[in-house]
Coordinates of C-alpha atoms (C1' of nucleotides) in Angstrom, one line a residue:
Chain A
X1 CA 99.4 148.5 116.3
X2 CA 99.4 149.9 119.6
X3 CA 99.6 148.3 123.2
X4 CA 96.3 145.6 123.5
X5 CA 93.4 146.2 125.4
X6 CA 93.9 144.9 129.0
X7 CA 92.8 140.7 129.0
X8 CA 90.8 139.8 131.6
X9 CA 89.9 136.2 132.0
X10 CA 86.6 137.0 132.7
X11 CA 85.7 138.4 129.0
X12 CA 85.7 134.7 128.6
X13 CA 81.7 133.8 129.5
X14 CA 82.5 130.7 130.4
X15 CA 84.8 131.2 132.6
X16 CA 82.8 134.3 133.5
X17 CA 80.1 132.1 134.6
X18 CA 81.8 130.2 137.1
X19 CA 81.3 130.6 140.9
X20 CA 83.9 133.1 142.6
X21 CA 85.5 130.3 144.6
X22 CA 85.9 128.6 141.2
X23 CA 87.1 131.0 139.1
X24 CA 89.3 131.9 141.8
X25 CA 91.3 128.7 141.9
X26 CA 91.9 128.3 137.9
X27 CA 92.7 131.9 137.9
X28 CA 96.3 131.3 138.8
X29 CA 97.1 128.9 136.0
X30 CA 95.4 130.5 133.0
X31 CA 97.8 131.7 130.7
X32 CA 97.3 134.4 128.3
X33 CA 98.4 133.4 124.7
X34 CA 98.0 135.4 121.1
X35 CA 96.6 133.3 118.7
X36 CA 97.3 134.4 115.1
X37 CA 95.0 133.6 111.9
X38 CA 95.5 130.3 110.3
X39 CA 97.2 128.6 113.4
X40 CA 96.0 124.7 113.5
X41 CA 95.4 124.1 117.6
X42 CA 94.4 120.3 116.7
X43 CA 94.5 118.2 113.9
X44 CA 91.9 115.6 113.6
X45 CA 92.7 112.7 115.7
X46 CA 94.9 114.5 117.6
X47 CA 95.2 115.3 121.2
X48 CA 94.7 118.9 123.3
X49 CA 97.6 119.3 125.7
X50 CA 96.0 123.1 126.8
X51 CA 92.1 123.8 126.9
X52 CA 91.7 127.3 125.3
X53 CA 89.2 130.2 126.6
X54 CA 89.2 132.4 123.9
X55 CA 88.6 136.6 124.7
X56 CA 88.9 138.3 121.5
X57 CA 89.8 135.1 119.0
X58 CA 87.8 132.9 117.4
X59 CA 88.6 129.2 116.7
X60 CA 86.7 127.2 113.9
X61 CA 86.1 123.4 114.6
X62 CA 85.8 121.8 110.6
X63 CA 86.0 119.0 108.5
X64 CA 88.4 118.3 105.3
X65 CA 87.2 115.7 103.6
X66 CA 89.5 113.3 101.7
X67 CA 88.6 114.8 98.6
X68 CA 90.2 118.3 99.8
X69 CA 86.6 119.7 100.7
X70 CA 86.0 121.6 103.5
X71 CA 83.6 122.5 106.2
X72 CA 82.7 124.6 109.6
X73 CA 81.2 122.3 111.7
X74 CA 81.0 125.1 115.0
X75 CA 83.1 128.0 115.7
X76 CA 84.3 128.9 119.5
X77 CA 84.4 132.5 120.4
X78 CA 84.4 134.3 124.3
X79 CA 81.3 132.5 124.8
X80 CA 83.1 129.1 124.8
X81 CA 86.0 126.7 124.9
X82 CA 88.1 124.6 122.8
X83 CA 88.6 121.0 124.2
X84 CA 85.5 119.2 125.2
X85 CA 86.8 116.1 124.1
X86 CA 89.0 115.9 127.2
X87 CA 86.2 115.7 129.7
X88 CA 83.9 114.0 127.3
X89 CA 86.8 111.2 127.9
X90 CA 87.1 110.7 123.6
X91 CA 90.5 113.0 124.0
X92 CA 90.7 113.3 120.4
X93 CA 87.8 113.9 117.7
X94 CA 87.8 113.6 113.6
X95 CA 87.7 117.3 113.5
X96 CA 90.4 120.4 113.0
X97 CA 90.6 123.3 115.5
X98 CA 91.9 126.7 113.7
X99 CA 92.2 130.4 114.7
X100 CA 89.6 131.9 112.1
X101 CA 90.0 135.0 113.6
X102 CA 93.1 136.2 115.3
X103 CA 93.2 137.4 118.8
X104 CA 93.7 136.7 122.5
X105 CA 92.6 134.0 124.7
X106 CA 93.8 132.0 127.9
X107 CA 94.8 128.6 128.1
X108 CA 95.0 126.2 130.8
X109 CA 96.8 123.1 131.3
X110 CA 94.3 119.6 130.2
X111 CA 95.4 118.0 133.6
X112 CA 94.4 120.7 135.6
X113 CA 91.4 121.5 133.6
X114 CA 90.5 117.6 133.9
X115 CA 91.2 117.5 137.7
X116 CA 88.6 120.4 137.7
X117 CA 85.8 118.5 136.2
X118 CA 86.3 115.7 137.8
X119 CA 85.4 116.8 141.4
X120 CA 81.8 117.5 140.1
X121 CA 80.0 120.4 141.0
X122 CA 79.7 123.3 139.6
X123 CA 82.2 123.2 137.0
X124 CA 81.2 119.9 135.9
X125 CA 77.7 121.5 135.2
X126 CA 78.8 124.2 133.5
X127 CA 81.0 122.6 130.9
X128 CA 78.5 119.7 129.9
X129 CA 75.9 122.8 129.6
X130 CA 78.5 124.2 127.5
X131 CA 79.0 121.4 125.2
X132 CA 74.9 120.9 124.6
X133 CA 75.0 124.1 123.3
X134 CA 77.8 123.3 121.2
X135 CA 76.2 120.3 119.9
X136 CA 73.2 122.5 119.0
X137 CA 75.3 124.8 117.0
X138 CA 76.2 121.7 115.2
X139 CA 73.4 120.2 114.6
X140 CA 72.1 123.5 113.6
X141 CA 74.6 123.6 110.7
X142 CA 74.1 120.6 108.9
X143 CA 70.4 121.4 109.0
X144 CA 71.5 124.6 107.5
X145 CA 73.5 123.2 105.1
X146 CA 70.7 121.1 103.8
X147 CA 67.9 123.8 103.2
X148 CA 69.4 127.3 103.2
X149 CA 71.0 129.5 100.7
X150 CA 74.3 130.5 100.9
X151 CA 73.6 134.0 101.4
X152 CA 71.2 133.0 104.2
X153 CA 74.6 131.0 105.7
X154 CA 76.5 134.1 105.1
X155 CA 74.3 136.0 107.1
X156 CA 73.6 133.7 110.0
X157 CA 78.0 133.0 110.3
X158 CA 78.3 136.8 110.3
X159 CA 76.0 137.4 113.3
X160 CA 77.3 134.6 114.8
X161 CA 81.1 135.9 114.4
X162 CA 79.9 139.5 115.3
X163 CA 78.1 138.2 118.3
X164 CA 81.9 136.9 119.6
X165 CA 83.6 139.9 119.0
X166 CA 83.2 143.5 120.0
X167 CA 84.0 145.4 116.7
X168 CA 81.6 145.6 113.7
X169 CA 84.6 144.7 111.5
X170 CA 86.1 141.2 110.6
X171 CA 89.6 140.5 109.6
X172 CA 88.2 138.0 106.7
X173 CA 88.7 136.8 102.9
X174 CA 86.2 135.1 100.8
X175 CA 87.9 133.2 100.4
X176 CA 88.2 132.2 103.9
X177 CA 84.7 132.5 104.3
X178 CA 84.0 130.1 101.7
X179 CA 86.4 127.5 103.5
X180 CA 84.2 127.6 106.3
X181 CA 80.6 127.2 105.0
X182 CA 82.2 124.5 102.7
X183 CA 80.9 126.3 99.2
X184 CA 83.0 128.1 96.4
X185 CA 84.9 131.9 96.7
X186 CA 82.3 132.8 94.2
X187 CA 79.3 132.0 95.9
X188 CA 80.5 134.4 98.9
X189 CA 81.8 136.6 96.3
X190 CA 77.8 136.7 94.7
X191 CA 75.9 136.5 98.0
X192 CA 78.2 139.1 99.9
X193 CA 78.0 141.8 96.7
X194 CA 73.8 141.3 97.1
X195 CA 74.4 142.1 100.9
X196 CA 76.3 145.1 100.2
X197 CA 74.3 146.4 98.1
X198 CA 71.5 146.2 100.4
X199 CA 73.5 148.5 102.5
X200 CA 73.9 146.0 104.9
X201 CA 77.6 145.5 104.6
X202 CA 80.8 146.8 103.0
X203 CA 83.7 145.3 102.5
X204 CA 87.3 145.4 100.8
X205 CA 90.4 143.2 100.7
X206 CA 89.8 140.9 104.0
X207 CA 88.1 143.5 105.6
X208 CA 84.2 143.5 106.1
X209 CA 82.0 145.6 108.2
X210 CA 78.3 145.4 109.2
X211 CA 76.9 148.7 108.2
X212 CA 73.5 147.4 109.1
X213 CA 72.7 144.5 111.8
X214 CA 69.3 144.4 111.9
X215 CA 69.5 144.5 108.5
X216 CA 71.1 141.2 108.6
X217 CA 69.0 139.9 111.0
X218 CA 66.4 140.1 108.6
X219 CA 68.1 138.2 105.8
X220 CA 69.5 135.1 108.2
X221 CA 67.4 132.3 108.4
X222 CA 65.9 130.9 111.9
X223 CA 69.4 129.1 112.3
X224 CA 71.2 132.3 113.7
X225 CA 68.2 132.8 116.3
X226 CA 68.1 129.1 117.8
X227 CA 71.5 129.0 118.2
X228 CA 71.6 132.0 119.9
X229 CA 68.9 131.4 122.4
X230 CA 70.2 128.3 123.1
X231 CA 73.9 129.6 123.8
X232 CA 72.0 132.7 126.2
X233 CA 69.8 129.6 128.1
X234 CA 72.6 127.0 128.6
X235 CA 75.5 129.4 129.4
X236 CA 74.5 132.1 131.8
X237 CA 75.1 131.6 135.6
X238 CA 75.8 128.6 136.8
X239 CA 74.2 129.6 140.0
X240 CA 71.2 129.4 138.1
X241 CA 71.2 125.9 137.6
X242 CA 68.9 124.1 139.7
Chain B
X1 CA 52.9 88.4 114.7
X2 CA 53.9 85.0 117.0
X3 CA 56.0 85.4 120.1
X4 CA 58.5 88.3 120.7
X5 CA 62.3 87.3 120.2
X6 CA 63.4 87.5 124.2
X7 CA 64.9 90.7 125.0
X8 CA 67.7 91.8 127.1
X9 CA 68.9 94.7 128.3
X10 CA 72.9 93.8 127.3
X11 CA 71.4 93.7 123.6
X12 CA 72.0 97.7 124.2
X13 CA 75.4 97.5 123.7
X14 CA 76.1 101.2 125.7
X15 CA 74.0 99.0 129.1
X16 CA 76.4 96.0 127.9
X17 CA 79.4 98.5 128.4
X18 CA 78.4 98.9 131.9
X19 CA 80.6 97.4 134.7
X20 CA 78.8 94.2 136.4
X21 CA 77.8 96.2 139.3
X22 CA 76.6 99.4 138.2
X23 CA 74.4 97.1 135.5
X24 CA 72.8 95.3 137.6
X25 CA 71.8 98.1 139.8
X26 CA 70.1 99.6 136.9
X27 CA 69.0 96.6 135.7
X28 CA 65.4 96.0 138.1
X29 CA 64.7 99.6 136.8
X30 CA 64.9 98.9 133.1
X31 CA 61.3 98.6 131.7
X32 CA 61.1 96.9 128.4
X33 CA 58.5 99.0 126.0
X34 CA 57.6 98.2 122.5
X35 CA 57.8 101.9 120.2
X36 CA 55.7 102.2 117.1
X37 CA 56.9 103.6 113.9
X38 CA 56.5 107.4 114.2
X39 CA 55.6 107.9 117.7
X40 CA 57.1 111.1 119.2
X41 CA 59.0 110.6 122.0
X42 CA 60.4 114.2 122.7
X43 CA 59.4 117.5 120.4
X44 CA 61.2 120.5 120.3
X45 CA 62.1 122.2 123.9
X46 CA 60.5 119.1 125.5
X47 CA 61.8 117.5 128.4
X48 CA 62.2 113.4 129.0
X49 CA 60.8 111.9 131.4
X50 CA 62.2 108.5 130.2
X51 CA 65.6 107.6 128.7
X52 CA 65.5 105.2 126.4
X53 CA 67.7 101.9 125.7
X54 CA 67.2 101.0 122.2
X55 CA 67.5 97.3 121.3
X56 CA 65.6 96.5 118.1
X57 CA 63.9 100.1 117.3
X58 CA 65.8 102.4 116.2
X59 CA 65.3 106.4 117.4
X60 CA 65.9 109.4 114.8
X61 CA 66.9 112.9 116.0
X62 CA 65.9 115.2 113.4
X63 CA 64.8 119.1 113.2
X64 CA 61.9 120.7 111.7
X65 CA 62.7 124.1 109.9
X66 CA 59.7 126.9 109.7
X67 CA 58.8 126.1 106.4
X68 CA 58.3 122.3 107.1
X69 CA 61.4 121.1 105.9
X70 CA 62.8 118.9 108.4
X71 CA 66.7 116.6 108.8
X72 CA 67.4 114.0 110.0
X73 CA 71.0 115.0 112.7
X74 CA 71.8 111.3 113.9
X75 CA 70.2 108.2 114.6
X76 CA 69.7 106.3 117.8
X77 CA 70.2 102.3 117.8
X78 CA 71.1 99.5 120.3
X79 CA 74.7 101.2 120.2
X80 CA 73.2 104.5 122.4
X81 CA 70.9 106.1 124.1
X82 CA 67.8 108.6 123.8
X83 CA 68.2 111.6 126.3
X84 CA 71.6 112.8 126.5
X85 CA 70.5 116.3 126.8
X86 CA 68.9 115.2 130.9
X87 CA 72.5 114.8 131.9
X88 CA 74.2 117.3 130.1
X89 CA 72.1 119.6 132.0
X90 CA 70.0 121.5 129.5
X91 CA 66.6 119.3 130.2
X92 CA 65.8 120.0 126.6
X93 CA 67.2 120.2 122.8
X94 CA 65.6 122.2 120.2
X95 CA 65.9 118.6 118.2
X96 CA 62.4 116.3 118.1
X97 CA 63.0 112.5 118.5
X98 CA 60.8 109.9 116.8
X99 CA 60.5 106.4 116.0
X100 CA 62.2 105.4 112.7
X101 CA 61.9 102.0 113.1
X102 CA 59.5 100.1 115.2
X103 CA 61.0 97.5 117.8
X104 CA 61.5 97.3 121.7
X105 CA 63.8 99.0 123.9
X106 CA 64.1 99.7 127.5
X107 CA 63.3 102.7 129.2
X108 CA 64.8 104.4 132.4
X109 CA 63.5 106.9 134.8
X110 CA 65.5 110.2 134.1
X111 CA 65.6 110.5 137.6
X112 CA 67.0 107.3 138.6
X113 CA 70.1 107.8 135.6
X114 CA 70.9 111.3 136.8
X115 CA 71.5 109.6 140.6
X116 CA 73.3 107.1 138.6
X117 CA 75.3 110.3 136.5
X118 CA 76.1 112.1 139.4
X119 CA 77.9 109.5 141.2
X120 CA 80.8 110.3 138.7
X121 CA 82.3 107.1 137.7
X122 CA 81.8 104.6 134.9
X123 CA 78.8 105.6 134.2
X124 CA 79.2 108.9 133.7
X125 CA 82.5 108.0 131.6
X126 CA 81.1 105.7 129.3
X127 CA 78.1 108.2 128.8
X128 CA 79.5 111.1 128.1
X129 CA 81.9 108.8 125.6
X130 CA 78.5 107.9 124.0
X131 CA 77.6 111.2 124.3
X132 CA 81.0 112.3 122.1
X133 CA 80.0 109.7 119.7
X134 CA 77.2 111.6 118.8
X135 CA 78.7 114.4 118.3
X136 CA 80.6 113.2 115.6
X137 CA 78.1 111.5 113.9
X138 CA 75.9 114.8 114.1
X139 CA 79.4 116.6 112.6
X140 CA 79.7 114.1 110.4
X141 CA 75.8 114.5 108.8
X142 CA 76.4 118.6 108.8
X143 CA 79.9 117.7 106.5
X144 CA 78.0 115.2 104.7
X145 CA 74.9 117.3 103.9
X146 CA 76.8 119.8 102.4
X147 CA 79.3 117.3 100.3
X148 CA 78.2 114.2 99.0
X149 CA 75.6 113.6 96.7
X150 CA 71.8 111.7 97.6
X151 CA 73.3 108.1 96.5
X152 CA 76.4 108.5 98.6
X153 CA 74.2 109.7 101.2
X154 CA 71.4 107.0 101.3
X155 CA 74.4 104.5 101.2
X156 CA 75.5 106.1 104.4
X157 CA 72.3 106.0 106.2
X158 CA 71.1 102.8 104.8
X159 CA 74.7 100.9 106.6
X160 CA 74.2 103.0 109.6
X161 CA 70.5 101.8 109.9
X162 CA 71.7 98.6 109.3
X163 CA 74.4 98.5 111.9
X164 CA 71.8 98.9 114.6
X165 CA 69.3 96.1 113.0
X166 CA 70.4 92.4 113.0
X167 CA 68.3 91.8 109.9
X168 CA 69.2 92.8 106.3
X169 CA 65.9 93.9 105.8
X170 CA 64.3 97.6 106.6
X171 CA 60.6 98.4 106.4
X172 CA 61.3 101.9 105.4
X173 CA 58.9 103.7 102.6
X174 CA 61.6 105.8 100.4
X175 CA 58.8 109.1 101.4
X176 CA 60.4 108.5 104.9
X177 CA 63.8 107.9 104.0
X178 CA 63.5 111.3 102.0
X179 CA 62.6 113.2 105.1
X180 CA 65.1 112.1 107.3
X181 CA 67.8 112.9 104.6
X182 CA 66.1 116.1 104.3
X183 CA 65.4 115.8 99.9
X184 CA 63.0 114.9 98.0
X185 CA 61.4 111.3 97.6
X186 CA 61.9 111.2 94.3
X187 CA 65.7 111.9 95.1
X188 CA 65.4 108.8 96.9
X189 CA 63.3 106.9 94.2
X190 CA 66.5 107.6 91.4
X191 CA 69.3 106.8 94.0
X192 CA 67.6 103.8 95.2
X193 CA 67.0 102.7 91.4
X194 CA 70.3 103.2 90.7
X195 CA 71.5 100.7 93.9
X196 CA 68.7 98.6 92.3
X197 CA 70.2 98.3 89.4
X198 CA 73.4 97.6 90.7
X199 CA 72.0 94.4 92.5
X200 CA 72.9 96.6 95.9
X201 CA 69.6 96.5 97.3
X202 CA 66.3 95.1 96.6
X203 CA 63.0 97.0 97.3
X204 CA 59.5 96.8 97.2
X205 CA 56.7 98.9 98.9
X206 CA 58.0 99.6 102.2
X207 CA 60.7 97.2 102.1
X208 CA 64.4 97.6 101.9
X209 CA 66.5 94.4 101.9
X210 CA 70.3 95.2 101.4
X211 CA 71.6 91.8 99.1
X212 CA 75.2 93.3 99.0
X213 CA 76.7 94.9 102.0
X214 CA 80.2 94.9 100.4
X215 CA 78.8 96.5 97.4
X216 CA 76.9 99.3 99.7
X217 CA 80.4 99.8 101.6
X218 CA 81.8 100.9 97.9
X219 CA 79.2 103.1 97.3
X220 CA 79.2 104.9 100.4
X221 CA 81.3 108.3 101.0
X222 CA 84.1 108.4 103.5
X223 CA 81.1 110.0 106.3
X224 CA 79.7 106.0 107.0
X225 CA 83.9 105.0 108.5
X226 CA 84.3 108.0 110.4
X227 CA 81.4 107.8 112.4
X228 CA 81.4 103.6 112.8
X229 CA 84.7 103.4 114.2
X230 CA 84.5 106.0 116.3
X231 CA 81.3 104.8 118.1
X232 CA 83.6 101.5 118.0
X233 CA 86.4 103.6 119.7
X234 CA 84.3 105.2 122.2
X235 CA 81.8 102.6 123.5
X236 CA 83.8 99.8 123.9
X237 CA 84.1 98.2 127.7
X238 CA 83.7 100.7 129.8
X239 CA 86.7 99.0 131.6
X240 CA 88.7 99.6 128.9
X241 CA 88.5 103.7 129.7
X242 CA 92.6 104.7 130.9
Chain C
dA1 C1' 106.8 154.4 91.0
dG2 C1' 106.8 150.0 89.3
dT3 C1' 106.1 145.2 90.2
dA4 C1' 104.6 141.0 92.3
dG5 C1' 101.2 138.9 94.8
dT6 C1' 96.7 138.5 96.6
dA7 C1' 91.8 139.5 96.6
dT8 C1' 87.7 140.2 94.2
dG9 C1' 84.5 140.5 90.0
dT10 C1' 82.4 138.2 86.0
dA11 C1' 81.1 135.1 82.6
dC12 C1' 79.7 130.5 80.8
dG13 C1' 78.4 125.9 80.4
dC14 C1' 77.3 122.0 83.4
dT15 C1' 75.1 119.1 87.0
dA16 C1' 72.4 117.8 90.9
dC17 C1' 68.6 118.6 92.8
dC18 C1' 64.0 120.9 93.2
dG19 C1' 58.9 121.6 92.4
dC20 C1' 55.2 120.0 90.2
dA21 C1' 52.2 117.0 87.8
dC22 C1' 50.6 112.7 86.8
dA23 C1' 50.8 107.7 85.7
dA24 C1' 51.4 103.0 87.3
dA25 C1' 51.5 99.5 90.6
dA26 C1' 50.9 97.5 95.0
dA27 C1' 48.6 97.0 99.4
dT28 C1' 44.3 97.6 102.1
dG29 C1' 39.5 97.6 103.2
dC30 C1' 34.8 96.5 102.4
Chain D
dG1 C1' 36.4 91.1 93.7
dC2 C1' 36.4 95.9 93.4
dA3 C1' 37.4 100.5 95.0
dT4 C1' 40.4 103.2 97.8
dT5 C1' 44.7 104.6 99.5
dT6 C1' 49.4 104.4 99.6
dT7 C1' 53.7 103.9 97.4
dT8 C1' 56.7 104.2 93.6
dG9 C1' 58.0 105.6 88.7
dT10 C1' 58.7 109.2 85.3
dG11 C1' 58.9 113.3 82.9
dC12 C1' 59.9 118.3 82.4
dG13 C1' 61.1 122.9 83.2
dG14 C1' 63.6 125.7 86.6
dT15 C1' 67.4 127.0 89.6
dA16 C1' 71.2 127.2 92.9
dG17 C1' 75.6 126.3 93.1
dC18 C1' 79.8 124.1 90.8
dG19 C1' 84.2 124.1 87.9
dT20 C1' 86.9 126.7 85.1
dA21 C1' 88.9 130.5 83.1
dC22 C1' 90.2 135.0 83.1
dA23 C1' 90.0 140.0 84.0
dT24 C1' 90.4 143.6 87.3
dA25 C1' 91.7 145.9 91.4
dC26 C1' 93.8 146.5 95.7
dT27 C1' 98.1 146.0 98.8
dA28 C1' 102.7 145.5 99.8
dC29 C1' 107.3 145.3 98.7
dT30 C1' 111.6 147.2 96.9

DNA sequence: AGTAGTATGTACGCTACCGCACAAAAATGC
DNA sequence: GCATTTTTGTGCGGTAGCGTACATACTACT
């Protein structure tokens, strides 16, 4: 591998979206951290002692199930943060935080992030926008779950992972895959080998690429689409807000 | 139908949460309304002009896919409110809101809560708590969906619907019960037979009376004890917040 | 180059649930 | 009381996805 793109904290929206003044004043205490695949950030019941702001990472909030079963409840790319349940005052949720995708992001201190919101204002706004959208992608999901096939779900997580990173290719098994939309390494194994040979994508040993996105975006279900929107109306400018 | 049971506004137990002061500023503004079984009270991309209070009705928040199919993402009882999304700052949800069980509640001006909101505070704690709570039960319905079977399911919405009644007894037709779990009535009609059978519940036309709690609570899937205590953990005293 | 380990392909019987069709029973209205 | 409507029961073929088992292929290591 050689040297990393240059980080900026701003390839995070989120914090992209904030007011200069704003932005200015966390700037300082972001940290930049490399989060590798598989690492667990929170446990369920457990408590954030950073807020993350992923850049080129991607951290999957799930379920397990006592029973060992498994599921994706929302994933957190450059367009979000890890660790609403600080502000939301619950500190700790029943869900699991991992890095599904390996990369970059910035962290900040839960005290200073907390001492942030708390002053109101636009930061306030812009994080309880934040977590709407959020709770659309999850309620999103288990209306998925219910109705779709799993090649529909295939489709709609790969546009959704796409849209949070800038490459065409994901670092992924199917087994991983599977993990996250809670159904067996076969049913990926079916529903991605009708994909590919649609031309739409091509993949080998953890590595799959989108050959064809608005190929996909004709085989995902409305999921992908109202998540999206909602993301694109809830997080752009906060100036915007009225 | 004689006289009304007398209603109060600390039978919500979220307005019950409130500190003395803030509740009783509220309190001349709460306007007690009777909601009929299916009336809409928000569609898709609508906006609130009301919050509501629940105290004996009970609120569903449910999608509707293109093809009709619809789900049922959480349910809204004397332990929460209706409108989250006004203070979250999105205005709207893509979700619709309807009546699932006819019954009074009070309603608020959306106006007069956000003034309320935006003086930070308890308020604003012990709603965005609430808030939290919800989105772990909305979590917990995507995990559940995807998991456990139609009996373990109906067991699970059947205790949570209890939970928010004081009687034992639910005027439910197993057509609507199907639609907010998002299957099949005659799913329900087998899984219902088989609680039957047990000498779980007892039903007839309309009418769900649940003659064994204890036995529902071994029937029903881990989903029901996740969500309960933390809506317990969350929305307790307001004072209680660290 | 050979080997161990990991990832993917395939097959087969099984189950839960679906979609549809229709019968039976209970409530409602006239 | 009788007809209509609504709700519930039941049956049957179809299918998506599961659990299991095992084969194949790719990668990495030595």
């Amino acid at each position: 591998m050689l040297s990393s793109p240059p980080h900026q904290p701003n390839q995070n929206r989120l914090l992209a979206a904030l007011p200069v003044a704003e932005f200015e004043r966390l700037k300082p205490h972001l940290e930049l951290v490399h989060l590798p695949l598989g690492d667990v950030l929170c446990e369920s019941g457990g408590r954030l002692s950073y807020v993350y702001f992923p850049i080129s990472t991607i951290i999957s909030l799930h379920y397990i199930l006592e029973n060992g079963a498994s599921s994706e409840i929302a994933g957190v790319g450059n367009e979000g943060m890890l660790g609403v349940s600080l502000f939301m005052g619950g500190e700790s949720t029943p869900s699991w935080a991992t890095v599904q995708t390996a990369g970059h992001g910035y962290r900040l201190k839960a005290a200073l992030l907390m001492q942030e919101f708390n002053q109101g204002g636009s930061v306030q706004r812009l994080l309880l926008r934040y977590t709407q959208a959020l709770i659309t992608q999850i309620s999103q999901t288990a209306v998925c779950n219910r109705h779709h096939t799993i090649e529909q779900q295939l489709s709609r997580w790969l546009l959704l992972t796409l849209d949070r990173l800038n490459s065409e290719e994901l670092i992924m098994t199917q087994e991983l895959i599977a993990s996250m939309l809670g159904v067996r390494r076969e049913g990926i194994t079916e529903a991605a080998g009708k994909l590919q040979q649609a031309g739409i994508i091509r993949y080998r040993r953890g590595h799959i690429t989108v050959l064809d996105r608005s190929g996909l975006e004709k085989h995902v279900c409305e999921c992908y689409e109202v998540v999206r929107k909602e993301f694109e109306r809830l997080i752009r400018d906060v100036g915007n807000v009225r």
